[in-house]
PDB file of C-alpha atoms in Angstrom:
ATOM      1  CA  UNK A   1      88.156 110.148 132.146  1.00  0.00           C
ATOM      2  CA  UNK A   2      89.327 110.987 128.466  1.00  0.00           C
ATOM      3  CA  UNK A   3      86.794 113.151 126.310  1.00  0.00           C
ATOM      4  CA  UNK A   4      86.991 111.701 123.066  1.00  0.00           C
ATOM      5  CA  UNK A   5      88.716 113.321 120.187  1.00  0.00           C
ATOM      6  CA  UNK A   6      87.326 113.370 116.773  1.00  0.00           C
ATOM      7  CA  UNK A   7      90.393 112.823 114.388  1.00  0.00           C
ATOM      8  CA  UNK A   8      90.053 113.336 110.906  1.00  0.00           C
ATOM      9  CA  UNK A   9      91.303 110.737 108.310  1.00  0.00           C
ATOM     10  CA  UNK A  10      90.728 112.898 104.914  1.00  0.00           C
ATOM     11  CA  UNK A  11      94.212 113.322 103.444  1.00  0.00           C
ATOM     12  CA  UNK A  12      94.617 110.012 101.194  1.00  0.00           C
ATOM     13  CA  UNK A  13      97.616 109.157 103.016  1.00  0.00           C
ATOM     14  CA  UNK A  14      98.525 108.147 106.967  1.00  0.00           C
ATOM     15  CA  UNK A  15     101.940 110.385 107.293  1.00  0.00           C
ATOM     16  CA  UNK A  16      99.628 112.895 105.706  1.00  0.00           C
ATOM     17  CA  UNK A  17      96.978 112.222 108.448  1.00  0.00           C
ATOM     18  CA  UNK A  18      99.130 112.261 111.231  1.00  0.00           C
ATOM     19  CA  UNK A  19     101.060 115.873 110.159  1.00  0.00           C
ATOM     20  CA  UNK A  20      96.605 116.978 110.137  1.00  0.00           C
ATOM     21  CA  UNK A  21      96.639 116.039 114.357  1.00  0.00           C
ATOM     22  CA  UNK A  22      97.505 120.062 114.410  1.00  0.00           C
ATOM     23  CA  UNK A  23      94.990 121.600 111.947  1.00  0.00           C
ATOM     24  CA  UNK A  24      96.036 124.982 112.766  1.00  0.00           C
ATOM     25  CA  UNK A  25     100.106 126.149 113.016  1.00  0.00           C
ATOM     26  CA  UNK A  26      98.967 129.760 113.669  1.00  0.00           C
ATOM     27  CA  UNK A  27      97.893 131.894 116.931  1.00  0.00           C
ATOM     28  CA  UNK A  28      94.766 129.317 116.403  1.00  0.00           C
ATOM     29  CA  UNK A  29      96.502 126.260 116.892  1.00  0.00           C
ATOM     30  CA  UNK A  30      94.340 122.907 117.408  1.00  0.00           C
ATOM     31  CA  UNK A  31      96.496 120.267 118.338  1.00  0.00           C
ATOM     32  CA  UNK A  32      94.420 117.176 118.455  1.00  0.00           C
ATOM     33  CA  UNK A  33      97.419 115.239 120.240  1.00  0.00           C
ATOM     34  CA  UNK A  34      97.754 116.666 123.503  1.00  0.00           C
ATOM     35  CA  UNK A  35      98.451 113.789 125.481  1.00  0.00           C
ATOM     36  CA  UNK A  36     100.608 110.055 124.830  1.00  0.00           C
ATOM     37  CA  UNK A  37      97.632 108.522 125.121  1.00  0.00           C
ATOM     38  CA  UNK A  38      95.861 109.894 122.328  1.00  0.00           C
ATOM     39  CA  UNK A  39      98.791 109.410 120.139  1.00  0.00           C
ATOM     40  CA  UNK A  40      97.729 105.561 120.732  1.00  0.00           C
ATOM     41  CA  UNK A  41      93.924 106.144 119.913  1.00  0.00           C
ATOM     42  CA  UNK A  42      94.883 108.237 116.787  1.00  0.00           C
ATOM     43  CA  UNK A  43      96.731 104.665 115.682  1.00  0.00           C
ATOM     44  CA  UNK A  44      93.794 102.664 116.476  1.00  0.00           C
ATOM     45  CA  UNK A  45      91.263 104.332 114.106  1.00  0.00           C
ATOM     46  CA  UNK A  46      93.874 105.137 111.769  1.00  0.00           C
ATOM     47  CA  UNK A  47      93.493 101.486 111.133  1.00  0.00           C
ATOM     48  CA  UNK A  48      97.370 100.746 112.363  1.00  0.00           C
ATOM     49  CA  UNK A  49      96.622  99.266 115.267  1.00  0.00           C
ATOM     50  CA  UNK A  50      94.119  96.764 116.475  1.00  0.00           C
ATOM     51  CA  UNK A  51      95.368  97.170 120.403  1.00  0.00           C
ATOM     52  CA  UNK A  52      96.033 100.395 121.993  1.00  0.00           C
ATOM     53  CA  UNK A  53      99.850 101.147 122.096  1.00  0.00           C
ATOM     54  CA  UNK A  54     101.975 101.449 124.856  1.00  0.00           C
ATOM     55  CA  UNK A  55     102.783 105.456 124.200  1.00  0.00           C
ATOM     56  CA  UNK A  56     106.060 106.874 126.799  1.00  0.00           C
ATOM     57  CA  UNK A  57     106.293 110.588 127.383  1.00  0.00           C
ATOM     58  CA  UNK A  58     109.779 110.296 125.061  1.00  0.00           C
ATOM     59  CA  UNK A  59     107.599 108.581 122.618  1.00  0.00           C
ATOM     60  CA  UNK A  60     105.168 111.297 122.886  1.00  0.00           C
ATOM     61  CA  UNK A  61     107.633 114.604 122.116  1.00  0.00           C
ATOM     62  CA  UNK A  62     109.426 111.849 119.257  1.00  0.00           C
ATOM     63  CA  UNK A  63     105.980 111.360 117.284  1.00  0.00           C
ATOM     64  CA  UNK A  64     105.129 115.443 117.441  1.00  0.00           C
ATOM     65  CA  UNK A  65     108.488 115.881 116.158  1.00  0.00           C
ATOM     66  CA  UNK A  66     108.548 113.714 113.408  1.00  0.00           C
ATOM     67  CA  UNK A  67     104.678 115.648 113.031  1.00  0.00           C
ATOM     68  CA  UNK A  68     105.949 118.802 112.070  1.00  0.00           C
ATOM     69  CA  UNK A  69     108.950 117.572 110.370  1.00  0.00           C
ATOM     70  CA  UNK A  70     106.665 115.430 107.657  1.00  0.00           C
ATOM     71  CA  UNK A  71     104.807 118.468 107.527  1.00  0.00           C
ATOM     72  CA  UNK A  72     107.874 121.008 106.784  1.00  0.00           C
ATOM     73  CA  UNK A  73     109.201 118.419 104.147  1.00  0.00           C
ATOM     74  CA  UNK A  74     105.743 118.083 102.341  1.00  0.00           C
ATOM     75  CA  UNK A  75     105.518 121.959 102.575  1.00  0.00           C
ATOM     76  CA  UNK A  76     108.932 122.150 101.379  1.00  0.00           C
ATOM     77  CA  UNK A  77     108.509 119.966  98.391  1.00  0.00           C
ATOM     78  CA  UNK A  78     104.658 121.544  97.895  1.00  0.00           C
ATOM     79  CA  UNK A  79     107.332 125.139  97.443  1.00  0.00           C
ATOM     80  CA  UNK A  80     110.139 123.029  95.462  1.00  0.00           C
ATOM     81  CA  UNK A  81     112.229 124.114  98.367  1.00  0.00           C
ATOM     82  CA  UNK A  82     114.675 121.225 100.027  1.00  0.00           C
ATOM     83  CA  UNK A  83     113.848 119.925 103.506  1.00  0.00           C
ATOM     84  CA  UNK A  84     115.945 120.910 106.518  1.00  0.00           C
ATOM     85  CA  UNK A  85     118.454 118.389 107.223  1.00  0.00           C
ATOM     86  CA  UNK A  86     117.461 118.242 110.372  1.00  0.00           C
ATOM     87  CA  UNK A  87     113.931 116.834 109.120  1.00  0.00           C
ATOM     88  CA  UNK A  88     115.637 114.428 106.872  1.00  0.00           C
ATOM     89  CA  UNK A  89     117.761 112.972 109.457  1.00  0.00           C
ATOM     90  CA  UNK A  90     115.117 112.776 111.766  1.00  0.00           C
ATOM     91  CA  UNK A  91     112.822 111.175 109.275  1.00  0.00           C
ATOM     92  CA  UNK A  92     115.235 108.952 107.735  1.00  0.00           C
ATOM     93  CA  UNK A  93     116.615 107.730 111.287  1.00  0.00           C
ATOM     94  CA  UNK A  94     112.408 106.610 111.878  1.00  0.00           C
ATOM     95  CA  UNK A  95     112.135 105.606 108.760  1.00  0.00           C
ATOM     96  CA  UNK A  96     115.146 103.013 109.329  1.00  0.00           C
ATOM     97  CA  UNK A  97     113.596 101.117 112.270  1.00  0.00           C
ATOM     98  CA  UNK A  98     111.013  98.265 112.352  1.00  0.00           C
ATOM     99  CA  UNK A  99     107.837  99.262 111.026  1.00  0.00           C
ATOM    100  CA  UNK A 100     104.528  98.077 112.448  1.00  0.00           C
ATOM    101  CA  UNK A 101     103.796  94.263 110.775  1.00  0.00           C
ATOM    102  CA  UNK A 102     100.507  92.934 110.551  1.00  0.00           C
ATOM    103  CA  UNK A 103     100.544  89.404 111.633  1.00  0.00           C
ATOM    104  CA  UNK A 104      98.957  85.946 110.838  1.00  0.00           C
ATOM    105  CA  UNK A 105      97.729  83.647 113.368  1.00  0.00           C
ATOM    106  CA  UNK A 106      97.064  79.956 112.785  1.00  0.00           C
ATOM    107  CA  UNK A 107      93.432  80.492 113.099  1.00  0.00           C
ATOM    108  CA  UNK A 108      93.678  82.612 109.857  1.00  0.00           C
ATOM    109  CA  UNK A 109      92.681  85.683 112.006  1.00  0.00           C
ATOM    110  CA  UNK A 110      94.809  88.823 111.300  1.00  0.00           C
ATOM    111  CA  UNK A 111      96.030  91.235 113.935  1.00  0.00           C
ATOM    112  CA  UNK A 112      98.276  94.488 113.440  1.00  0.00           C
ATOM    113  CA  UNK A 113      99.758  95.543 116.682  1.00  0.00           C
ATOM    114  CA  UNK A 114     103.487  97.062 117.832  1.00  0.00           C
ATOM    115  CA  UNK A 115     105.424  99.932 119.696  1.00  0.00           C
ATOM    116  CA  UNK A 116     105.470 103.778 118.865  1.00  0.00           C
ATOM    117  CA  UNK A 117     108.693 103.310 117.416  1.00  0.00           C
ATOM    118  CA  UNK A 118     107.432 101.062 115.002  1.00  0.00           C
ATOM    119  CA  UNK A 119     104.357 103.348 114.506  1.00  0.00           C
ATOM    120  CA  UNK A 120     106.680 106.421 114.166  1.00  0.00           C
ATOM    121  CA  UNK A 121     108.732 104.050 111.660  1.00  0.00           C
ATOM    122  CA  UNK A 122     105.543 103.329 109.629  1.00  0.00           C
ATOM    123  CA  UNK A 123     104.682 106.854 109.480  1.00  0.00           C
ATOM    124  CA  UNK A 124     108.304 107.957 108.244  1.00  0.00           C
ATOM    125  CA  UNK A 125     108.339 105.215 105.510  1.00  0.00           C
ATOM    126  CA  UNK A 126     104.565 105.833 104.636  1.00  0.00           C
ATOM    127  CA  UNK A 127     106.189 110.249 103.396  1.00  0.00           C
ATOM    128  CA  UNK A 128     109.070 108.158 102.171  1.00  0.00           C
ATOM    129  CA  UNK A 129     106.658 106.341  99.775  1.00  0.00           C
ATOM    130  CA  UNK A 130     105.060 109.419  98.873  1.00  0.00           C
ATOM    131  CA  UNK A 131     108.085 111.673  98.143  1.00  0.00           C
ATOM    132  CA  UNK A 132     109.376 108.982  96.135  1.00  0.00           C
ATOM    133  CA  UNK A 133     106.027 108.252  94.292  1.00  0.00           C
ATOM    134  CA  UNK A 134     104.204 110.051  91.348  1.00  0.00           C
ATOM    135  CA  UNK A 135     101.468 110.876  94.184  1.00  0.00           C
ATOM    136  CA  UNK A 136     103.203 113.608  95.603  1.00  0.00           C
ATOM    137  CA  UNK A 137     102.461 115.843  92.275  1.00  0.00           C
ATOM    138  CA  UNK A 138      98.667 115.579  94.033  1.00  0.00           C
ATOM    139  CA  UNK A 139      99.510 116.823  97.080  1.00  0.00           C
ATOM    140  CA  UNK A 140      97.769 120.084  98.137  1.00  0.00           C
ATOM    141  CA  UNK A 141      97.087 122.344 101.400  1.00  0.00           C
ATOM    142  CA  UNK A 142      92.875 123.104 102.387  1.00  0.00           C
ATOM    143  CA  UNK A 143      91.931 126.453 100.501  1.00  0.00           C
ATOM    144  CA  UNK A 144      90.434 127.186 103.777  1.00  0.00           C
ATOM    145  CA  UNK A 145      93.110 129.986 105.054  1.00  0.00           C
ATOM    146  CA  UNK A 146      93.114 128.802 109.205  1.00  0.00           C
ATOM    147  CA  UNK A 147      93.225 125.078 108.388  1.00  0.00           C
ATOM    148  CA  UNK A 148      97.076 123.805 107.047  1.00  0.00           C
ATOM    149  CA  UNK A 149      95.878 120.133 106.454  1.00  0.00           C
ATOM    150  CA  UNK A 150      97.584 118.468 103.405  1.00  0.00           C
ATOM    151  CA  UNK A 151      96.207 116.137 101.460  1.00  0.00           C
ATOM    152  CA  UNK A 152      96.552 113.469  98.377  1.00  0.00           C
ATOM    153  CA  UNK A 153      94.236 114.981  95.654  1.00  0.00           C
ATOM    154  CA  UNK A 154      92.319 111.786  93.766  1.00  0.00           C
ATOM    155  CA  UNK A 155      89.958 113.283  92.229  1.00  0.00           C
ATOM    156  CA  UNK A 156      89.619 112.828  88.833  1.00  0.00           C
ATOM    157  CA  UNK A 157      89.769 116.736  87.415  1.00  0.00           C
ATOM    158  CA  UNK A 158      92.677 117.673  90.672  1.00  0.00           C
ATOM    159  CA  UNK A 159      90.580 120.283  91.435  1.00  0.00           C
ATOM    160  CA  UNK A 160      89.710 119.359  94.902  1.00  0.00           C
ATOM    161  CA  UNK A 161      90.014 122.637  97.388  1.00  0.00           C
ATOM    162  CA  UNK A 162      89.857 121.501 100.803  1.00  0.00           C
ATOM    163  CA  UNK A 163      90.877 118.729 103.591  1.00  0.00           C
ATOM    164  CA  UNK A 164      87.417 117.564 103.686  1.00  0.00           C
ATOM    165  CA  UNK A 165      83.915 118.642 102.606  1.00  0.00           C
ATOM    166  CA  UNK A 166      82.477 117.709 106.149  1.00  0.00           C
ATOM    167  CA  UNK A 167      84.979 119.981 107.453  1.00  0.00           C
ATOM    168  CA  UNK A 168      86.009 122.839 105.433  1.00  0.00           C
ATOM    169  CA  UNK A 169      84.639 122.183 102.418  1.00  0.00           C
ATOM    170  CA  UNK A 170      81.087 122.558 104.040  1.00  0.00           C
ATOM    171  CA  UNK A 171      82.448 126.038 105.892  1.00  0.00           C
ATOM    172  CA  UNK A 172      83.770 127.143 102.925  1.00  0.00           C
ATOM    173  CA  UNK A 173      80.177 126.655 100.749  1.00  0.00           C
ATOM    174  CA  UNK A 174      78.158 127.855 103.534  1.00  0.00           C
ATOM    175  CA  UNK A 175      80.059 131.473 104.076  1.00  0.00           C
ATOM    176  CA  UNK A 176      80.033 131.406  99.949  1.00  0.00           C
ATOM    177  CA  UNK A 177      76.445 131.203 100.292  1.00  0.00           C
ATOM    178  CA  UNK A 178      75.724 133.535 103.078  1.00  0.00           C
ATOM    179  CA  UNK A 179      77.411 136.033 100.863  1.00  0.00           C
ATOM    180  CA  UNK A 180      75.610 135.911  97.829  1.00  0.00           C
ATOM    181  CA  UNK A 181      72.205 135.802 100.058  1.00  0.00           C
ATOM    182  CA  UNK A 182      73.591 138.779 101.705  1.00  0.00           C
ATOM    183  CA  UNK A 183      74.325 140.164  98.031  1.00  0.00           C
ATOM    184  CA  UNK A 184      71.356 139.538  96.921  1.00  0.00           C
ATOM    185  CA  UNK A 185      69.325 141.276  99.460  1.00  0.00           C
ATOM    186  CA  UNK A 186      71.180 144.239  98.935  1.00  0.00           C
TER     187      UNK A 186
END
């Protein structure tokens, strides 16, 4: 029996989502893809997938590689360092195959279904888009130091802090106002 896993979808941006499935890269870690399986379920409410997808133990240790390399490249680029050309190969050579394809049925009904490599393909293309595009000047890690989450800034003054309010936004403002109670009673 699988306990469910509460994935977050916060960051603007899928390949920005995914590189999230380990919210913490330090002694901390929380890796919220420990198993193939819930590499399939993280697809599903994602919104990439209407059917679970078949998820091999190769595909597995492919999609948390091509994890942590989006998430070097974007830190890279967040430092105006260049990528490791490992990561570019590696996201490039994804980023090459068959993407995941909605398709139409005669009945007018859409469906959006396919393989990991075509989800790992749709993930590299998805950074691809956002290197390339003006959206990667909004790109910013949480404020909250434990949590490396990235995320696409929208908001209208860029001045958004965190992954999420319902996640460390609301952490953040609660401790903030702890403080000043604590403060104040002094």
């Amino acid at each position: 029996m699988w306990l469910p896993v509460m994935f977050v979808y916060v960051s603007g941006r899928r390949c920005l989502d995914f590189a999230g499935t380990l919210k913490h890269r330090d002694s901390t870690r929380e890796d919220l893809l420990t198993h193939p399986r819930l590499l399939s379920d993280w697809a599903v409410r994602a919104g990439l997938s209407d059917a679970a997808i078949d998820v091999a133990d190769d595909d597995f240790a492919a999609a948390i590689a091509l994890r942590e390399a989006i998430y070097r490249t974007v830190v890279a680029r967040l430092g105006q360092r260049r990528p490791k050309p490992a990561d570019v190969q590696l996201i490039n050579g994804h980023a090459a195959q068959p993407q995941l394809t909605p398709r139409l049925h005669r009945t007018g009904a859409l469906t959006r279904e396919g393989t990991a490599s075509q989800l790992l393909a749709s993930l590299a293309a998805d950074l691809l888009d956002l290197l390339a595009g003006a959206d990667i000047e909004n790109v910013k890690r949480c404020a909250d130091p434990p949590c490396t989450r990235l995320y696409l800034d929208s908001s209208r003054a860029k001045n958004r802090h965190w992954c999420g309010m319902g996640t460390c936004g609301n952490r953040a403002k609660v401790q903030a106002f702890r403080a000043r109670q604590r403060a104040n009673a002094t």
